[in-house]
Coordinates of C-alpha atoms and ligand atoms in Angstrom, one line a residue:
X668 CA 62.3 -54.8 -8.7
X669 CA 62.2 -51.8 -6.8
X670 CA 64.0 -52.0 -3.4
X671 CA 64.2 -49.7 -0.2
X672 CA 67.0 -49.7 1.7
X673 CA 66.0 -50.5 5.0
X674 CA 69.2 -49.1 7.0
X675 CA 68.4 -45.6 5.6
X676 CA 64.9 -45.4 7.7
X677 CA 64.5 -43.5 10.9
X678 CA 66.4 -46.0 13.7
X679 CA 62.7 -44.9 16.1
X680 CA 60.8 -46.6 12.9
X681 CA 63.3 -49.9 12.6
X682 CA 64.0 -50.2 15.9
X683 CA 60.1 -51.0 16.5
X684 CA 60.0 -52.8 13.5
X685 CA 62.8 -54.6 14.1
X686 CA 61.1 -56.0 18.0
X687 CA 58.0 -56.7 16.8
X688 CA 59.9 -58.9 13.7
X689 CA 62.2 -60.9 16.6
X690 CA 59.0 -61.6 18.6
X691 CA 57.5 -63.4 15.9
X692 CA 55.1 -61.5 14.0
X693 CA 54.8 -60.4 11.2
X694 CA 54.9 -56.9 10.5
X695 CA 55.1 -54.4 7.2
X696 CA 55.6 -50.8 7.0
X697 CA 52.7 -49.6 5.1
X698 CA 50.5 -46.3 3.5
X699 CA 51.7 -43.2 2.9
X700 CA 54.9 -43.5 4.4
X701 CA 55.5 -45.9 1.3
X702 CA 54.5 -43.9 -0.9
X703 CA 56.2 -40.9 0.0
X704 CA 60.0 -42.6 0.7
X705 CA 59.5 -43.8 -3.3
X706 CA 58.7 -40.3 -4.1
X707 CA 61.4 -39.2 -2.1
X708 CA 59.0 -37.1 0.1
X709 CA 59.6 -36.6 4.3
X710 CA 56.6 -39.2 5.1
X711 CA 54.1 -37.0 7.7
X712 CA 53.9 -40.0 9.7
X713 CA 55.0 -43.9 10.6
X714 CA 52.6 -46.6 10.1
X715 CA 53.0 -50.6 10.7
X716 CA 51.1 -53.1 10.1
X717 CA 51.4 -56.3 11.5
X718 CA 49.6 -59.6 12.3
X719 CA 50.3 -59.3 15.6
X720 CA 47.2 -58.0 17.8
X721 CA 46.4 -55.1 20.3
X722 CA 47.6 -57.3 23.7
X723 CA 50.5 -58.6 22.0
X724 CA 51.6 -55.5 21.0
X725 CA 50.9 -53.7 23.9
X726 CA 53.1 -56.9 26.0
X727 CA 56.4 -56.2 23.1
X728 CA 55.6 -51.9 24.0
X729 CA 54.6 -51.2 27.4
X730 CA 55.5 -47.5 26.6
X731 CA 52.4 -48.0 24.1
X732 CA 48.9 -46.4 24.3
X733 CA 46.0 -48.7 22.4
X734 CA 43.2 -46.8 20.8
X735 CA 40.5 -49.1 20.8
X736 CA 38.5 -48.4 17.8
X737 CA 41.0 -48.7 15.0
X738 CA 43.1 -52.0 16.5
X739 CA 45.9 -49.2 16.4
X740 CA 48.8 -49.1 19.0
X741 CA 51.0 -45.9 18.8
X742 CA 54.3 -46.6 20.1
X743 CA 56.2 -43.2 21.6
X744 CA 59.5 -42.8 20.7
X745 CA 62.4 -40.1 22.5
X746 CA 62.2 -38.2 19.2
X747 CA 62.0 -34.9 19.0
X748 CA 60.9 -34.9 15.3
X749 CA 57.1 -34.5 15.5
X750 CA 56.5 -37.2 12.5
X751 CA 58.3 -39.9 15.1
X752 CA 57.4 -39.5 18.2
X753 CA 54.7 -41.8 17.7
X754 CA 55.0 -44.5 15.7
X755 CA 51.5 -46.3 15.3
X756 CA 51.3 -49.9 15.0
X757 CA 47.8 -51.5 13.8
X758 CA 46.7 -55.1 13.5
X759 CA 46.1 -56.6 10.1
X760 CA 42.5 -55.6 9.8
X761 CA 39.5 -55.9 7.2
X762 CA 36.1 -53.4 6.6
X763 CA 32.9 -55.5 6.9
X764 CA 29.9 -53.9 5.2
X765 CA 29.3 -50.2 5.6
X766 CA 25.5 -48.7 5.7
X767 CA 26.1 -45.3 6.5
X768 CA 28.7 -44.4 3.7
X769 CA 31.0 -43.5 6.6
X770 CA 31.2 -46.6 9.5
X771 CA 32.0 -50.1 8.6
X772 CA 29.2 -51.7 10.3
X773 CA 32.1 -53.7 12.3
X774 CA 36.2 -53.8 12.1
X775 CA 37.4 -58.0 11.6
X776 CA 41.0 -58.2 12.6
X777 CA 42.6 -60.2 8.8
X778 CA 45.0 -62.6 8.7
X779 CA 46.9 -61.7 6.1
X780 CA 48.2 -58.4 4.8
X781 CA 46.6 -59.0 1.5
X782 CA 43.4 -58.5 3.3
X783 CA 44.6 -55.1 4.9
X784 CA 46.0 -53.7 1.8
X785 CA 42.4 -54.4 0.0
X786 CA 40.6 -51.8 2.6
X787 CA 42.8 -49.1 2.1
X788 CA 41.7 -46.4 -0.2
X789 CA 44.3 -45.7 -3.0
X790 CA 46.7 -47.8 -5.2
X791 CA 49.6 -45.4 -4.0
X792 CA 48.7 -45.6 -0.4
X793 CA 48.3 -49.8 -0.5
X794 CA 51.8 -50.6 -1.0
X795 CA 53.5 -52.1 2.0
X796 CA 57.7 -52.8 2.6
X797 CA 58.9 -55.9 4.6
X798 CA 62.3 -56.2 6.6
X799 CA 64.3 -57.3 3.5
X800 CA 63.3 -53.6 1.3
X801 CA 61.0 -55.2 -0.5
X802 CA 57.7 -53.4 -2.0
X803 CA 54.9 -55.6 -1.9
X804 CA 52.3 -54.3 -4.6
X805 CA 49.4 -56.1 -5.2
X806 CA 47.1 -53.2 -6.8
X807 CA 49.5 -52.0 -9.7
X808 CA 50.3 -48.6 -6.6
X809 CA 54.0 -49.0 -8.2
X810 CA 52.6 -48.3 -12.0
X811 CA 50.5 -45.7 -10.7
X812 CA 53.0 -43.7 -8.9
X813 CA 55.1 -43.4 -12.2
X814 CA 52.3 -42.6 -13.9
X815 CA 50.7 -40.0 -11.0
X816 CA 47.9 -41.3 -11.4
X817 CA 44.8 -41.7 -7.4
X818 CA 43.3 -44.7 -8.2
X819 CA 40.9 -46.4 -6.2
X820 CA 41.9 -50.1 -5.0
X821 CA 39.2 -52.2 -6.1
X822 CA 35.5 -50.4 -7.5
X823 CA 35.6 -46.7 -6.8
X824 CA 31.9 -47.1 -6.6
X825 CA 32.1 -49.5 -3.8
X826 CA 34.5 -47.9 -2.5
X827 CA 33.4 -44.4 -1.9
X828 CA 30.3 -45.9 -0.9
X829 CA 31.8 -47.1 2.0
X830 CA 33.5 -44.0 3.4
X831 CA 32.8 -40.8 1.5
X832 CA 35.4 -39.0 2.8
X833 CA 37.9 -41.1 0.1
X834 CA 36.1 -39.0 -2.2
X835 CA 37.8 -35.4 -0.5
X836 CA 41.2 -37.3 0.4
X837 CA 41.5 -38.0 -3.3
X838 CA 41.3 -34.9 -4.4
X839 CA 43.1 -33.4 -1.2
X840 CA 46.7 -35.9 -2.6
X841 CA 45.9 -35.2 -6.3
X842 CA 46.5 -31.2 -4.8
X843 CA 49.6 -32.2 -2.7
X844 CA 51.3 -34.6 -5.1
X845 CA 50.8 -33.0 -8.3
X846 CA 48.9 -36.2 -9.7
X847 CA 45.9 -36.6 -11.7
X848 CA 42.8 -38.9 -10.3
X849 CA 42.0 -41.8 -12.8
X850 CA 39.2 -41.4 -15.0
X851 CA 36.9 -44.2 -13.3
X852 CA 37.7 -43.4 -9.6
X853 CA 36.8 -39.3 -10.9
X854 CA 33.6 -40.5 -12.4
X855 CA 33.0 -42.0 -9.2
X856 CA 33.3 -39.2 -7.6
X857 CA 31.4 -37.4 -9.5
X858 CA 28.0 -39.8 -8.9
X859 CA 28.5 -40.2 -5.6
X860 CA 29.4 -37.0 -4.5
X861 CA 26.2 -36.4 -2.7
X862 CA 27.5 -38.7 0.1
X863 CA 29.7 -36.6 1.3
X864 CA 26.9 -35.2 3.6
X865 CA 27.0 -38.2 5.7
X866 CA 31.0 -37.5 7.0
X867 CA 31.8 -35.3 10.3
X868 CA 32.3 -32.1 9.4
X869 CA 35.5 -32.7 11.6
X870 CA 36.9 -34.4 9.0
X871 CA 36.0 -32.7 5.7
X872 CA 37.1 -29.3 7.1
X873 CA 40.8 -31.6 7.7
X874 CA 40.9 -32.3 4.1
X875 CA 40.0 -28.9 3.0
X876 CA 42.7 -27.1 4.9
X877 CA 45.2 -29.7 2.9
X878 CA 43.8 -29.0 -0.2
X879 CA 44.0 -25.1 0.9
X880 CA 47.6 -25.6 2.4
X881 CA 48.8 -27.0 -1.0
X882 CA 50.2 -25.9 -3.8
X883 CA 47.5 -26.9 -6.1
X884 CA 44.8 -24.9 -3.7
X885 CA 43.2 -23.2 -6.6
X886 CA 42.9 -26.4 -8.9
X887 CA 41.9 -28.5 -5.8
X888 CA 38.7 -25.7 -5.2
X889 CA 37.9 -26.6 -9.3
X890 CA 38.2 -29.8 -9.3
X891 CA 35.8 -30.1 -5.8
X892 CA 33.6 -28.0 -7.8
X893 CA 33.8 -30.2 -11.2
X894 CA 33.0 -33.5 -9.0
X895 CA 29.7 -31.8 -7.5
X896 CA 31.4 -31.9 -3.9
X897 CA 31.8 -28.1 -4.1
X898 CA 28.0 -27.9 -4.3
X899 CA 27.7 -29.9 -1.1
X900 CA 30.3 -28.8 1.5
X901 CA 30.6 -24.8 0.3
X902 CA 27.6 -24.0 -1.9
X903 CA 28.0 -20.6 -1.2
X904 CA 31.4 -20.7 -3.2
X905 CA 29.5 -22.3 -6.2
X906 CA 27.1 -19.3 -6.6
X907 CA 29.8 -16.8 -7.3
X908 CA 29.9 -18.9 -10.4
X909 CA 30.1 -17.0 -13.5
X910 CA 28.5 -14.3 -11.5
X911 CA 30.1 -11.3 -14.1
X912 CA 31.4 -8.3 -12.9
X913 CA 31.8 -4.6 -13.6
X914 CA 34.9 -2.8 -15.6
X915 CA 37.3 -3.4 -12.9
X916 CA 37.6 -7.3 -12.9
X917 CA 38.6 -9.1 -16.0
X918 CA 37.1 -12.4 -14.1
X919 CA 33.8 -13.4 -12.3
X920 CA 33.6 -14.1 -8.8
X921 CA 34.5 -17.8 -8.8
X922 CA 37.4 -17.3 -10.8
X923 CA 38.6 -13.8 -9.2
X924 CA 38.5 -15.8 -5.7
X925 CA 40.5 -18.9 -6.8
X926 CA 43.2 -16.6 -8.3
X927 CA 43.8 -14.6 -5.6
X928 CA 43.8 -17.9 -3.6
X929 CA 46.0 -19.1 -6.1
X930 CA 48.8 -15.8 -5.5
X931 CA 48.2 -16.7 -1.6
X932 CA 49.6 -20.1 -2.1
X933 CA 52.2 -18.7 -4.3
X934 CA 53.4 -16.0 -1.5
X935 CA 52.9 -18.7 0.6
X936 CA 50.6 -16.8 2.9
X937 CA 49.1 -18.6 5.5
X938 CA 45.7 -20.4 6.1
X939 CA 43.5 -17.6 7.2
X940 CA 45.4 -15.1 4.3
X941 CA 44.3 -18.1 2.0
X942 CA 40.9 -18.4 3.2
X943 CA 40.1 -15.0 3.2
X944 CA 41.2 -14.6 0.0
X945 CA 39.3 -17.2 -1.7
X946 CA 36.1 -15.7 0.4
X947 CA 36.4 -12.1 0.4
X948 CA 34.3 -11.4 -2.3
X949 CA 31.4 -14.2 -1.6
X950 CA 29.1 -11.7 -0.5
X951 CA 29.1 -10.4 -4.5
X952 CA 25.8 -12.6 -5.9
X953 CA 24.2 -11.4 -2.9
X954 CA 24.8 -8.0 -3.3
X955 CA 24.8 -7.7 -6.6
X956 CA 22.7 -4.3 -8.6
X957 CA 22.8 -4.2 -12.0
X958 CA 24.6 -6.3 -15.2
X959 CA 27.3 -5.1 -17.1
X960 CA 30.0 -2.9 -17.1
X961 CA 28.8 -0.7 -14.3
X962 CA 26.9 -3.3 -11.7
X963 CA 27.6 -2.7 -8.3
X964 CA 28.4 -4.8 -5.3
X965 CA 27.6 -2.4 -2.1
X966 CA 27.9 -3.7 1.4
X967 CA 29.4 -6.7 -0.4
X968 CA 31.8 -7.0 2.1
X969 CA 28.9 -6.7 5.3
X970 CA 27.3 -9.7 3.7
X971 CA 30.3 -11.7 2.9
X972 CA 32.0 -11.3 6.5
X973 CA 28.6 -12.9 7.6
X974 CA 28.6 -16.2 4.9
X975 CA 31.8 -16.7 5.5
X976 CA 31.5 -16.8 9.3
X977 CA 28.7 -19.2 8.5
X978 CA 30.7 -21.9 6.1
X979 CA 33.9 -21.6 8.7
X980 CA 31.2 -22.3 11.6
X981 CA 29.6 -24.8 9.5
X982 CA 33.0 -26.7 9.4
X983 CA 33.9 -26.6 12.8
X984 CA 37.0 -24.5 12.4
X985 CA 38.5 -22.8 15.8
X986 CA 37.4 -19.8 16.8
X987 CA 40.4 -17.9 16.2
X988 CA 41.0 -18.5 12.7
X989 CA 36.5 -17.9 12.3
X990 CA 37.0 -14.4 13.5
X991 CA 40.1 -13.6 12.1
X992 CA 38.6 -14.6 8.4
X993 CA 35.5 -13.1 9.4
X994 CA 37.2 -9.4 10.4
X995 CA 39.6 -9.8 6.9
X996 CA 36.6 -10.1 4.9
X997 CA 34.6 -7.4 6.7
X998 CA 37.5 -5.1 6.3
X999 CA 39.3 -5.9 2.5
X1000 CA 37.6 -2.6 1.2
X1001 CA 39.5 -0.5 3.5
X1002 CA 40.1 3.2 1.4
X1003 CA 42.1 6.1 1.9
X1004 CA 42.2 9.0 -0.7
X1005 CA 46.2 9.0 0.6
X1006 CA 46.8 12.6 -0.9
X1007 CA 44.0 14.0 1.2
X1008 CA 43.8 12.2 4.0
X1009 CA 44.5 13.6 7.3
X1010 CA 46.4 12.1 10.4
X1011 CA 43.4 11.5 12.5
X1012 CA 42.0 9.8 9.6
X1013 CA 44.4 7.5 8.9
X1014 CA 45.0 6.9 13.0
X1015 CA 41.0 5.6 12.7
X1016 CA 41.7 3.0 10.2
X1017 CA 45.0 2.3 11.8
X1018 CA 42.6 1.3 14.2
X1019 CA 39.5 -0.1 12.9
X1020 CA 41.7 -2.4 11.0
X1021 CA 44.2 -3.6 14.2
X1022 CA 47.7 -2.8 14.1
X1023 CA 48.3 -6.5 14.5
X1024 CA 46.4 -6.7 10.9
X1025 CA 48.0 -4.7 8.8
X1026 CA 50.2 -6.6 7.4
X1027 CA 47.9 -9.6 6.6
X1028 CA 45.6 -6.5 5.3
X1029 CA 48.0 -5.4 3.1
X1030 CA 48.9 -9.6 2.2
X1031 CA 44.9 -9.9 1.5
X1032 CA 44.8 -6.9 -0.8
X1033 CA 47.5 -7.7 -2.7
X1034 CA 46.3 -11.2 -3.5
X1035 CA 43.3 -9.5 -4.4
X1036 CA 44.2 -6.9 -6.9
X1037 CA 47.0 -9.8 -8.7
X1038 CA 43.4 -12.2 -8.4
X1039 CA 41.3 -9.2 -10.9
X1040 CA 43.5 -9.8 -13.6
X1041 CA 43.4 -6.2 -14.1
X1042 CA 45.8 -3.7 -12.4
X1043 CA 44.5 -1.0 -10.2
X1044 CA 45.1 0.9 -7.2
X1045 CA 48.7 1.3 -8.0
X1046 CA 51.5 -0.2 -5.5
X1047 CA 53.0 3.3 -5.2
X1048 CA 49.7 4.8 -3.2
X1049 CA 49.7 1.2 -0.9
X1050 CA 52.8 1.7 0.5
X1051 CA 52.3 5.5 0.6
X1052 CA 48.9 4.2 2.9
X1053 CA 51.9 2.1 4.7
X1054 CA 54.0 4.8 4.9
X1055 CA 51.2 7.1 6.4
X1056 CA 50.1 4.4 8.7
X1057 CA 53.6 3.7 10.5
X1058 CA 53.7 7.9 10.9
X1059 CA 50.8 7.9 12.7
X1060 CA 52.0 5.3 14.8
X1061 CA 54.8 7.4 16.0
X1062 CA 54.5 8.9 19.6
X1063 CA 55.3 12.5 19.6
X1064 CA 58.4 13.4 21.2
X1065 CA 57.1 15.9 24.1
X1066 CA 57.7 16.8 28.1
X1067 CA 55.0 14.4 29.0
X1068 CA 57.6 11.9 28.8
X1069 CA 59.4 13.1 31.7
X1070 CA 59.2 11.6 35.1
X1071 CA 58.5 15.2 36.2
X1072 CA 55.6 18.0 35.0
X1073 CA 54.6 21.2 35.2
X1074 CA 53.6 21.3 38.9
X1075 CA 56.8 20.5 40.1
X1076 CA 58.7 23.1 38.5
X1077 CA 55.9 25.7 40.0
X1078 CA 56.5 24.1 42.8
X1079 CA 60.3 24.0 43.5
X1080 CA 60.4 27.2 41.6
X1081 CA 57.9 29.1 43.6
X1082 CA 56.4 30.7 40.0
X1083 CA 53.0 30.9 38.4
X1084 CA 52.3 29.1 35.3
X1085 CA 53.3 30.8 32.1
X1086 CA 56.1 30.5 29.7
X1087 CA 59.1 30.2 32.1
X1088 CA 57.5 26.3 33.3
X1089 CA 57.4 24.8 29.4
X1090 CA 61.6 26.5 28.8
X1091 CA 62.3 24.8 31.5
X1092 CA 60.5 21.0 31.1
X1093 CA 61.8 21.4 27.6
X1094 CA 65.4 21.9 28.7
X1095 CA 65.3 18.8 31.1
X1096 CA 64.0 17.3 27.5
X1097 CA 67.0 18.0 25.9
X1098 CA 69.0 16.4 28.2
X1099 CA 66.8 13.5 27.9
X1100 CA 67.0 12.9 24.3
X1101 CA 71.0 13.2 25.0
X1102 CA 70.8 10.4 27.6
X1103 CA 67.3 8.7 28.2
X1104 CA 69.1 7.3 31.4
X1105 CA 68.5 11.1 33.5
X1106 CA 64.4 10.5 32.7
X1107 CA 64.8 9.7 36.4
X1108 CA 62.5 12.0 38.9
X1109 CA 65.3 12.5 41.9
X1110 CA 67.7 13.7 39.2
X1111 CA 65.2 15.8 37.4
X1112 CA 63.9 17.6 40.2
X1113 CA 67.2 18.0 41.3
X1114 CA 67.9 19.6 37.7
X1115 CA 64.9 22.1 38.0
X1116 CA 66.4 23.8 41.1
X1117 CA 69.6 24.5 39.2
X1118 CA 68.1 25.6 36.0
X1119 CA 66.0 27.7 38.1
X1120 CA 69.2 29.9 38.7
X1121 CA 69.5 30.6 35.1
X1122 CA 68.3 34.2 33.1
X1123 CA 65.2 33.7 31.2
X1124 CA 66.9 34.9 28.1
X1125 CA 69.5 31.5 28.4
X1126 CA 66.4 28.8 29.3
X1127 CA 64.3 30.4 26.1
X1128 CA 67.4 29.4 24.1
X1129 CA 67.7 25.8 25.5
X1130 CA 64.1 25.4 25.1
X1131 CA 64.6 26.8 21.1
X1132 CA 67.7 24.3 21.2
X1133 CA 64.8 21.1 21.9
X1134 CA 62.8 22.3 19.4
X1135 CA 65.5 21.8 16.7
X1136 CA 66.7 18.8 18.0
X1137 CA 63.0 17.3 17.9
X1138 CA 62.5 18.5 14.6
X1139 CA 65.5 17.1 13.5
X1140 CA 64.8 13.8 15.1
X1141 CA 61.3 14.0 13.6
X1142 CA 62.2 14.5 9.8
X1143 CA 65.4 12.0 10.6
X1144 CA 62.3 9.5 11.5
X1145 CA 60.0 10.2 8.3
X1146 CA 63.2 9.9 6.0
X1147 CA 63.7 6.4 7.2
X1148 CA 60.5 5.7 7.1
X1149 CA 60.2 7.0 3.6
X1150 CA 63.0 5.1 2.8
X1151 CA 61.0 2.2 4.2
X1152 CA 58.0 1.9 2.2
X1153 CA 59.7 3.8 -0.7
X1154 CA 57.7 6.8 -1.7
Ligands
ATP1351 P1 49.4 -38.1 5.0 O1 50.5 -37.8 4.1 O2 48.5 -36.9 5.1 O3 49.7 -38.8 6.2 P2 48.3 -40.7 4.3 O4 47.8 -41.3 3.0 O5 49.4 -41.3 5.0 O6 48.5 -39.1 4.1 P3 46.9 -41.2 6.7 O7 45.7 -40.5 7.3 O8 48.2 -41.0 7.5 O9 47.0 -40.7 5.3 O10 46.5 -42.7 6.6 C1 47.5 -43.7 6.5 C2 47.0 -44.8 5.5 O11 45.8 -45.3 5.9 C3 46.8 -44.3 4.1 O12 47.9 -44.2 3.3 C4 45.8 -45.4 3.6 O13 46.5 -46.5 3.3 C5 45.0 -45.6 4.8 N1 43.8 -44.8 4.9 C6 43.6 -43.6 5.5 N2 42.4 -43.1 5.4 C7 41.7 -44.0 4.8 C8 40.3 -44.1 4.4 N3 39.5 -43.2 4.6 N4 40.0 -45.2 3.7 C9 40.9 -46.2 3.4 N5 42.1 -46.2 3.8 C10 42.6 -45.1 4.4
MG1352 MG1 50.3 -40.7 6.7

């Protein structure tokens, strides 16, 4: 028989444990946490069960908050470690019957931990540990964890029925454990995947970042499709379905979006890289002219920026990551004919796009052009557009950066404007660029009365001597930066 050893566990987790033990109850650690220590995974969070109930528990803790609805007390701990600084605690409990496929009509506190283990969803996550190490398994979770296998405890119908969200959380642990759901709790899914209407958005768009934030994104997208929740939460995504496309792609829209997803997750990009990845193209059925070889998909991007602001509004995520998407997607065409172009040209993208972008830009379309299967626009003239980019960032190195101007050399001078005022700024320049400490208006106008005493012929050759030195500095700037982006 399988045993844990129980001194290896956090000392927040045993310590509670251990008090709630030495008061009398009884009391399990139970779920995921479970299932993850035999997989030798860092559990994401604590969770004890226990016979004890809310009052009692609340009398052992009274650092405890009780939140009413589940019978769950979470327990704070000094821990610094954001997976223990709460350890919850909830009473042995049972589901009554649900009508809504998503509320148990009421919550019955159970006497035993069989009881508890029979309401939870999957085999894996129904195993419990008691003080002594040992797993108690009363669904076969042990056999299924060898075999990787999300299996429903009890009927998958009747289960699913009851809260359709199981249907999503399956699939969403399938994606993050690398397992395989069992062929009755998939069929399951599959008929009562219409259900899933009924849950909070809240909560599906919770399971969909997982299954986004995983490794298995792509297949997760599929197999949501396969079941018919796809159809249900996203539909938008199921259009793009075999929709074909023109010489460029070897793939259709569906399967062009879930492999650039899929180099996302590989690159480990981050959520909104991920989402905008798998959406960037959704606006293609919409937009679509023509079959074949040469259709076209103009303004696809226009129409997709505004479906995919819809399905991110639709599932209640944050603002933020809603217009980030939404600008990613409006934007993933970008262009630049890079041996044409001019500065200013490149300085308007620069700044259509967001210097803050750019890189999550250049992340996007590079998960896009690995996603078509088919190599085009060539590295080489992306980080050329880089390269470019950067330049045009550069501020030019000129006399407006000195703490003094024009006027006060006419001034202190007593001389007209004319050709005399510029040697002069671009002499206090070169000193400048020697020592950026004498950009300092006292010292400079200070400067100006003494190089006021000096021939024109010797202030034209300092001046000549800061145009060099600039240049020099300039070309210094663009080999680095050539060096950079190598091109
Ligand atoms: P994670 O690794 O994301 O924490 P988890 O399986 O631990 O995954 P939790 O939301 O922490 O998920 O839930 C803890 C436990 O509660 C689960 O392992 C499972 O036993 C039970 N549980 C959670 N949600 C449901 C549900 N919708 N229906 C039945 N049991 C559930
Ligand atoms: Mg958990």
């Amino acid at each position: 028989m399988t045993k844990i050893e129980i001194n290896s566990l956090p000392s927040e987790v045993l310590n509670i444990w251990k008090r709630l033990i030495e008061s009398g109850y009884e009391a399990y650690l139970v779920g995921g946490c479970i299932r993850d220590l035999l997989l030798n995974r860092k559990p994401k969070d604590w969770d004890i069960t226990t016979n004890a109930k809310p009052e009692e528990i609340q009398k052992i803790f009274p650092n405890s908050f009780y939140e009413n609805r589940f019978f769950t007390v979470g327990v704070k701990t000094d821990s610094k470690d954001p997976t223990l600084s709460v350890i919850e605690i909830t009473t042995f409990r049972e589901e009554s019957k649900y009508s809504d496929f998503r509320h148990p009509d009421e919550v019955r506190f159970a006497e035993r931990l069989e009881d508890d283990l029979k309401r939870r969803d999957f085999t894996i996550n129904a195993l419990a540990l008691d003080i002594n190490g040992n797993i108690i398994d009363i669904f076969n979770g042990m056999r299924d964890l060898k075999n990787k296998l999300i299996r429903a405890v009890g009927d998958p119908e009747d289960r699913f029925k009851e809260d359709a969200l199981r249907m999503m959380r399956a699939i969403r642990l399938a994606c993050e454990l690398d397992f395989k759901i069992e062929i009755n709790t998939l069929k399951a899914i599959k008929e009562n995947a219409s259900f899933i209407q009924f849950i909070a958005k809240e909560r599906i768009r919770d399971e969909f970042v997982k299954i986004i934030m995983s490794k298995n994104a792509a297949t997760g997208i599929e197999l949501l499709r396969e079941t018919g929740l796809l159809i249900e939460i996203i539909p938008e995504l199921v259009q793009c379905y075999k929709v074909g496309q023109n010489k460029h792609h070897k793939f259709d829209v569906y399967t062009h979006s879930l492999k650039s997803l899929e180099y996302a997750v590989k690159k480990n990009f981050p959520l909104e890289i991920r989402l905008a990845a798998l959406f960037h193209d959704i606006g293609k059925p919409l937009t679509k002219q023509g079959e074949g070889p040469d259709c076209t998909f103009y303004n696809h991007e226009i129409v997709g920026a505004k479906i995919v602001r819809n399905i991110l509004q639709r599932l209640r995520f944050p603002k933020k990551i809603i217009d980030k998407v939404y600008h990613l997607v409006r934007h993933h065409m970008f262009y630049l004919e890079v041996d044409k172009v001019t500065m200013a040209a490149v300085r308007r993208l620069a700044r259509r796009l967001g210097i803050e972008n750019l890189e999550d830009f250049f992340k996007l379309r590079e998960a896009d052009r690995i996603g078509s299967g088919v190599e085009k626009a060539a590295p080489y003239r992306l980080r050329y557009l880089k390269y470019l980019i950067h330049k045009a960032q550069l501020e030019p190195i000129t006399p407006k950066q000195l703490k003094v101007n024009g006027n006060d050399v006419m001034e202190i001078l007593r001389i007209p404007s004319g050709p005399k005022v510029g040697w002069v700024l671009k002499a206090l320049l070169n000193e400048v660029i020697e020592n950026p400490q004498k950009n300092d208006r006292d010292y400079l106008l200070k400067r100006i009365e003494e190089l006021g005493r000096l021939k024109d012929e010797e202030l034209k050759a300092l001046a000549e001597i800061t145009e060099e030195k600039i240049k020099a500095i300039e070309s210094e700037i663009d080999r680095k930066l050539k060096e950079q982006f190598r091109v």
